[in-house]
Short mmCIF file of C-alpha atoms and ligand atoms in Angstrom, two decimals:
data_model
loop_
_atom_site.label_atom_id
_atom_site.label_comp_id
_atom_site.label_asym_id
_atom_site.label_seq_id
_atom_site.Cartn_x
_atom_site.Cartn_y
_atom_site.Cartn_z
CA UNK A 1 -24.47 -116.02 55.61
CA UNK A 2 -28.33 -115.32 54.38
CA UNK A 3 -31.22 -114.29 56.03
CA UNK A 4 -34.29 -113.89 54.55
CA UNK A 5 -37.42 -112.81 57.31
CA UNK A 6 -40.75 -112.23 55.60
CA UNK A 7 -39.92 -111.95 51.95
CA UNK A 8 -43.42 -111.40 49.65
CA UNK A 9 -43.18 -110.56 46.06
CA UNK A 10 -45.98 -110.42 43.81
CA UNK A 11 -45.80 -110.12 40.26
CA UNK A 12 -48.93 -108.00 39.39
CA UNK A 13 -51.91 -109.99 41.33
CA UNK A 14 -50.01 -113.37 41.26
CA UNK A 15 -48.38 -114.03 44.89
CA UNK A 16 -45.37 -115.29 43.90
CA UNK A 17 -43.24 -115.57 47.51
CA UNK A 18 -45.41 -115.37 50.04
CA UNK A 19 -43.38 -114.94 53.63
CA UNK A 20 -40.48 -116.62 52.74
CA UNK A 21 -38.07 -117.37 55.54
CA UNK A 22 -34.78 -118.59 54.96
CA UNK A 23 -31.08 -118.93 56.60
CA UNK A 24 -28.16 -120.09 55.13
CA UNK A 25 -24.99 -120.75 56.85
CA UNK A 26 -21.60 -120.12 55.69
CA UNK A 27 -20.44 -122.88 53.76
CA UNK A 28 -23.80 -125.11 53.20
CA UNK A 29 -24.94 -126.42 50.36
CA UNK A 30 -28.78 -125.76 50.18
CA UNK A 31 -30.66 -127.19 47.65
CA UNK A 32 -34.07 -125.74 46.34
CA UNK A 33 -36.99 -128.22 45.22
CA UNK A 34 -40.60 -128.13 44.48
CA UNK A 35 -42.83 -127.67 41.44
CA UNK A 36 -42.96 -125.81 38.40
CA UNK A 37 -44.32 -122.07 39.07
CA UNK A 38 -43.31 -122.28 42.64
CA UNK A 39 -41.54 -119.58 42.90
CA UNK A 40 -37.80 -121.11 43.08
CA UNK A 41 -36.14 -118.81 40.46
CA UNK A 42 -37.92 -115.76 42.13
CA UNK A 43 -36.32 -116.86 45.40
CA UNK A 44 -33.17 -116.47 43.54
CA UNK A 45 -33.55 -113.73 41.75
CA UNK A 46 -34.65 -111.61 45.18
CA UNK A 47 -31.62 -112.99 46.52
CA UNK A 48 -29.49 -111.63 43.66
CA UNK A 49 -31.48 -108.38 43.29
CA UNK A 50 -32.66 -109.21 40.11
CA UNK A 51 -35.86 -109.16 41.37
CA UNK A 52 -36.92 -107.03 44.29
CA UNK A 53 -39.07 -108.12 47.19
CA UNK A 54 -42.03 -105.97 47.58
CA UNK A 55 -42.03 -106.69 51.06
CA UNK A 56 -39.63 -108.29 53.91
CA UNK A 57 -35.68 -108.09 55.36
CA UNK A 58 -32.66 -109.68 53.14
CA UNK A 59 -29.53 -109.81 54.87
CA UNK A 60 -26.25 -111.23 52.67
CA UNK A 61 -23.09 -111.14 54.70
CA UNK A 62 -22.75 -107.96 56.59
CA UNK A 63 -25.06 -106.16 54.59
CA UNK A 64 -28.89 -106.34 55.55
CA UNK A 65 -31.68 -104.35 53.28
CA UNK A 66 -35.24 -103.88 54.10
CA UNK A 67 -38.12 -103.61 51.64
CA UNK A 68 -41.58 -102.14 52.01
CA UNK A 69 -43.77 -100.68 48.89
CA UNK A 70 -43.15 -97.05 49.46
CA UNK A 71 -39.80 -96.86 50.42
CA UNK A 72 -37.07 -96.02 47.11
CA UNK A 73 -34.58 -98.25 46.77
CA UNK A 74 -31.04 -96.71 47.61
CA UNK A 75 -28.36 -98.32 44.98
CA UNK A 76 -25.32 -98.07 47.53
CA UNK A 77 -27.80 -100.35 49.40
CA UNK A 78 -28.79 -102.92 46.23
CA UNK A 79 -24.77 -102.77 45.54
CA UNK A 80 -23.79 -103.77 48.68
CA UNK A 81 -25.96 -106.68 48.40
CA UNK A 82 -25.35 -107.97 45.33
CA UNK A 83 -21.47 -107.91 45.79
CA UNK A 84 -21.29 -110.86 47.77
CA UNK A 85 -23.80 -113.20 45.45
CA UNK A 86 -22.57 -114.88 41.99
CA UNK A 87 -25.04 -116.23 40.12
CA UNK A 88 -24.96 -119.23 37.51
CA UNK A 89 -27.93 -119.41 34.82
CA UNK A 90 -29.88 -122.31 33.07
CA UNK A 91 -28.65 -121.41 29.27
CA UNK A 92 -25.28 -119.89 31.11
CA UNK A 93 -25.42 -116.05 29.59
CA UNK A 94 -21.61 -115.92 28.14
CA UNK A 95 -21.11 -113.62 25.78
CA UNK A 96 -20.98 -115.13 22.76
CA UNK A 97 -18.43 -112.76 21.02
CA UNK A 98 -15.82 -113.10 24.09
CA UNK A 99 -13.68 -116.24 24.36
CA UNK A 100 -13.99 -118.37 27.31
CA UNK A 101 -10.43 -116.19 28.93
CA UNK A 102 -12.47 -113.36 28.30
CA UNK A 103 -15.95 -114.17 29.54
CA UNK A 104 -14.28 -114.64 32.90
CA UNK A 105 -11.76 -111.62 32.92
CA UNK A 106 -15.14 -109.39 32.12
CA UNK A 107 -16.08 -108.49 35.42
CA UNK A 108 -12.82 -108.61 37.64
CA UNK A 109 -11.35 -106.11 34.79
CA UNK A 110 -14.44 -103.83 34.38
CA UNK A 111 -16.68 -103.76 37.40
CA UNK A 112 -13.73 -104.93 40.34
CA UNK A 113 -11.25 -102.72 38.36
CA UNK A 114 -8.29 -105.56 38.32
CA UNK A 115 -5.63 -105.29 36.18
CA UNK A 116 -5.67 -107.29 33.00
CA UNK A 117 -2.97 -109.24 34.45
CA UNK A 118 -4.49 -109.90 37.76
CA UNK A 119 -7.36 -111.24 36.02
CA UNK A 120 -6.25 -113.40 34.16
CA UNK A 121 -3.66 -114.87 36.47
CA UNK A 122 -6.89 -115.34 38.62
CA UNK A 123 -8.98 -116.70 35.64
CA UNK A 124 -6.56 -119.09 34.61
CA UNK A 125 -6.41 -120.91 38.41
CA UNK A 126 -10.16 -121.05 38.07
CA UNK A 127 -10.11 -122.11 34.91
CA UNK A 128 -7.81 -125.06 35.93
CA UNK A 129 -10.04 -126.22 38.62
CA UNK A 130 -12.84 -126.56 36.20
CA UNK A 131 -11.10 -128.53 34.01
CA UNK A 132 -10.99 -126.33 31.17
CA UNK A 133 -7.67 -124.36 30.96
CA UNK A 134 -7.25 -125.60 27.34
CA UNK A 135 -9.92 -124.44 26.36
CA UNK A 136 -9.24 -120.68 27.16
CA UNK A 137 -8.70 -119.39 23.70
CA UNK A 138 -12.08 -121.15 22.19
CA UNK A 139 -15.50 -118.99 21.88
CA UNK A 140 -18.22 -120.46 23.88
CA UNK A 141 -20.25 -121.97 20.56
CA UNK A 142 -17.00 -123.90 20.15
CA UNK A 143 -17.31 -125.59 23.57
CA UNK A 144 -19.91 -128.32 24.68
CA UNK A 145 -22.82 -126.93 26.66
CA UNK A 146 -21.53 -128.91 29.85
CA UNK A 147 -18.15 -127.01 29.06
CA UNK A 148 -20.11 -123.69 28.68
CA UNK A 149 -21.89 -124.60 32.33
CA UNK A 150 -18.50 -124.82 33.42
CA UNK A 151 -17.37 -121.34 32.32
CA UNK A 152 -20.32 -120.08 33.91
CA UNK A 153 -19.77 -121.49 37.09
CA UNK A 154 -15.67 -119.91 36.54
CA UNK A 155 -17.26 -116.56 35.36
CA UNK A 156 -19.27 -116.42 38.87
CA UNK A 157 -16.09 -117.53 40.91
CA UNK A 158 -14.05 -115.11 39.38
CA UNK A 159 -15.98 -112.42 40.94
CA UNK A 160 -15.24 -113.76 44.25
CA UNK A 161 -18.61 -114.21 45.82
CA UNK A 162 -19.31 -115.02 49.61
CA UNK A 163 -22.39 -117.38 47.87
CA UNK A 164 -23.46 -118.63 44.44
CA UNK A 165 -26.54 -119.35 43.24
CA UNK A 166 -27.11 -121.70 40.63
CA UNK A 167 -30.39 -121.73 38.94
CA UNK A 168 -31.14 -125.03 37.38
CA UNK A 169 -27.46 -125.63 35.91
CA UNK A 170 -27.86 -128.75 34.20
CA UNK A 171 -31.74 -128.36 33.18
CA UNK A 172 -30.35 -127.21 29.33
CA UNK A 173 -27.37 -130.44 29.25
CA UNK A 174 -27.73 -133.14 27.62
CA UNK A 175 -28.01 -136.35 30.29
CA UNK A 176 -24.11 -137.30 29.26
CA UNK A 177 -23.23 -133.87 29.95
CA UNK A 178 -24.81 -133.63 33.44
CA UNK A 179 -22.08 -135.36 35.30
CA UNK A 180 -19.26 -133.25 34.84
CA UNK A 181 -21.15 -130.01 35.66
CA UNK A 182 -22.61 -131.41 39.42
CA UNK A 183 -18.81 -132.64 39.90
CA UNK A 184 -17.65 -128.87 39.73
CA UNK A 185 -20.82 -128.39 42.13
CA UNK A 186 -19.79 -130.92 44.14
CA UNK A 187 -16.36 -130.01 44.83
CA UNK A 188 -16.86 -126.33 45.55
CA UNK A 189 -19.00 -127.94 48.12
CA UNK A 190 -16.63 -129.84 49.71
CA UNK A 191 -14.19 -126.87 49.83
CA UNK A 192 -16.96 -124.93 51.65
CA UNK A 193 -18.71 -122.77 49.60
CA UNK A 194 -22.13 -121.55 50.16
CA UNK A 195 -24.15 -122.57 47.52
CA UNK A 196 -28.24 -121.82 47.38
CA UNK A 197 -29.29 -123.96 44.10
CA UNK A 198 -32.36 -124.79 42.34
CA UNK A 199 -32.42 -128.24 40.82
CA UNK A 200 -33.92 -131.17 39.79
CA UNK A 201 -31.09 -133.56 40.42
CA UNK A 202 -32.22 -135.85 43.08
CA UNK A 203 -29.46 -137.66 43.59
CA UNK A 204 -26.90 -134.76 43.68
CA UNK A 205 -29.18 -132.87 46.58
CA UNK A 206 -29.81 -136.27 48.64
CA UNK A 207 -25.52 -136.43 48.09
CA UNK A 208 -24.16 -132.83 48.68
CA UNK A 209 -27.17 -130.73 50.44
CA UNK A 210 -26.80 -129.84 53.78
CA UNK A 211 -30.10 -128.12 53.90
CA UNK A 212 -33.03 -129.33 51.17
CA UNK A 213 -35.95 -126.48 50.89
CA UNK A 214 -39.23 -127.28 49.35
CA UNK A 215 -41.21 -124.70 47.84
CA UNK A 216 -44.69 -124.96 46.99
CA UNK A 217 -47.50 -121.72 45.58
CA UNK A 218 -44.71 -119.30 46.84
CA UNK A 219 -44.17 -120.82 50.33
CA UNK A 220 -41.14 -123.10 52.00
CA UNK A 221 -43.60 -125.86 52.97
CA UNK A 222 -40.51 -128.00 54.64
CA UNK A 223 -37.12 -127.67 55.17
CA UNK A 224 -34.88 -130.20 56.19
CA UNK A 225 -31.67 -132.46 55.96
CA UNK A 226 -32.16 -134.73 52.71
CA UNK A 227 -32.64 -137.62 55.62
CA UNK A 228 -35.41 -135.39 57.01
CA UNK A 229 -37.06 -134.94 53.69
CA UNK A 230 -36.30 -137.84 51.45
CA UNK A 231 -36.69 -140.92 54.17
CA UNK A 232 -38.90 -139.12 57.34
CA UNK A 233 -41.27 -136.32 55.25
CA UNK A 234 -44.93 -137.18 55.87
CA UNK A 235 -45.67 -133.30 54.51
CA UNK A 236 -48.48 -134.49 51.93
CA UNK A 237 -47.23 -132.12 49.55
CA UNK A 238 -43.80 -133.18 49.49
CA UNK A 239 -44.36 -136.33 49.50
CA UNK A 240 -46.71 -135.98 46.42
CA UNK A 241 -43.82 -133.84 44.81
CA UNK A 242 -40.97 -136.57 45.56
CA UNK A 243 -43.10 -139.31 43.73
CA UNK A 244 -43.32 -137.43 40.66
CA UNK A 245 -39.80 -136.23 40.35
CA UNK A 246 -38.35 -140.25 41.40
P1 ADP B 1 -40.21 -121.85 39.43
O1 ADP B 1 -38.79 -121.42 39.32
O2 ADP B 1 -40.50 -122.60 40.69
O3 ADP B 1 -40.70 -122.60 38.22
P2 ADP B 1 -40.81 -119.03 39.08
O4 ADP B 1 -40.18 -118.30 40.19
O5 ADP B 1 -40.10 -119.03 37.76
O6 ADP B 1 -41.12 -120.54 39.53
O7 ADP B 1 -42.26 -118.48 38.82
C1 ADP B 1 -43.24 -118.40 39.83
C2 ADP B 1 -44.50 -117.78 39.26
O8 ADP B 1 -44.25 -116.42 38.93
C3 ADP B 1 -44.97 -118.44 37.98
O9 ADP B 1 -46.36 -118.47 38.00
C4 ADP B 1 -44.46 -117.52 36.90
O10 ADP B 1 -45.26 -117.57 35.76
C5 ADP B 1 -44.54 -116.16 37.58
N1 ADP B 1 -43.53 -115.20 37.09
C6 ADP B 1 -42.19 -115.36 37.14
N2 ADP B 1 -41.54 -114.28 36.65
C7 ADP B 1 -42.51 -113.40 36.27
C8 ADP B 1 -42.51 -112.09 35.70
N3 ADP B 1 -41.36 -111.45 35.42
N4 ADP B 1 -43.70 -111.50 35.45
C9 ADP B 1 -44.86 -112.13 35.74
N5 ADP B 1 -44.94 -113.36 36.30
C10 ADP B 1 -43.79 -114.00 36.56
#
């Protein structure tokens, strides 16, 4: 579903991925470790097009884009990449003016051009698998933050992506709150959605990941099952990583 082959990006001097490569297949669960300032939520972004690799091939589905200083961007290109990604965000970016129906129906209705009703036929079924259908009506500051996580995760579904990407989700929660947010997580999992996300949760990667990625100065320094990394990794690094986090 991803392929990433020899993705740099370097914000001014600082080499921030350096020859990342990465493949995801169609409904894993990858999970994205390593130290602060390693260049996780760069990964992400690049795979989003938030960011742009200065250098390297990103391929996303059917669509495959290649990057190299000189050449212009083309936007049909960036579009058809970033069609097939949703993308859920540490402080989850609703729109704070919008009620929770409304965050969701946003981008079906304006950017996939669905019908009001459409929309929020569609909204409401993702709204009930989230648990929060009853909660449609309410503006996000009237929701707990593990109930806005929730709606961001929705938001992102409701744009039916091919992969979402989750960057630290429950780093902003409360510890009681954390729970209900990897349970979403954990059931789109299970229902086979590919899902590339940067966390600290331990517990939740060594339970759900198919594939666990450790990054470390911009570089994958292992990638494995969470048996491969967690019980069998004798990369120093890692292991020095692991001890901190457990
Ligand atoms: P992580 O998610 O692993 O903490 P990041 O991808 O956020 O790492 O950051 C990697 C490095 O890139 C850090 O040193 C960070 O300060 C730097 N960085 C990230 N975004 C920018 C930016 N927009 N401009 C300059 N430096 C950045």
């Amino acid at each position: 579903m991803i392929r990433m082959e020899g993705i740099h990006k370097h914000f001014h001097d600082l080499h921030v991925l350096n020859h990342i490569d990465l493949d995801v297949e169609k409904g894993s669960t990858t999970v994205v470790i390593g130290p602060s300032g390693s260049g996780k939520t760069t990964l992400l972004r690049c795979l989003k097009l938030l960011d742009f690799p200065d250098q390297g091939t990103l391929s996303i589905a059917k669509a495959t884009m290649t990057f190299s200083g000189e050449v212009k961007l083309n936007k049909t290109d960036i579009r058809s990449i970033r069609k097939h990604t949703g993308m859920v965000f540490q402080n989850y970016n609703l729109f704070p003016h919008l009620t929770v129906l409304q965050n969701i129906m946003e981008g079906p209705v304006i950017v996939l051009k669905q019908s009001s009703k459409t929309a929020k036929d569609k909204a409401l079924s993702i709204l009930d698998k989230v648990g929060l259908r009853d909660r449609a009506d309410y503006y996000p500051h009237q929701l707990s933050g593990g109930q806005q996580q929730r709606v961001g995760i929705a938001r992102a579904m409701a744009m039916n992506p091919e992969v979402l990407l989750f960057d630290e989700p429950t780093s902003a929660l409360d510890p009681e709150l954390v729970g209900e947010v990897l349970k979403v997580m954990k059931d789109l999992a299970f229902e086979g959605m590919t899902m590339v996300i940067v966390t600290h949760e331990m517990g939740f990667a060594k339970e759900v990941a198919d594939q666990v990625v450790i990054m470390d100065q911009g570089a994958i320094i292992e990638r494995g099952t969470p048996a491969d990394i967690f019980d069998a990794s004798t990369n120093e690094r890692t292991l020095q990583f692991l001890r901190k986090v457990n």
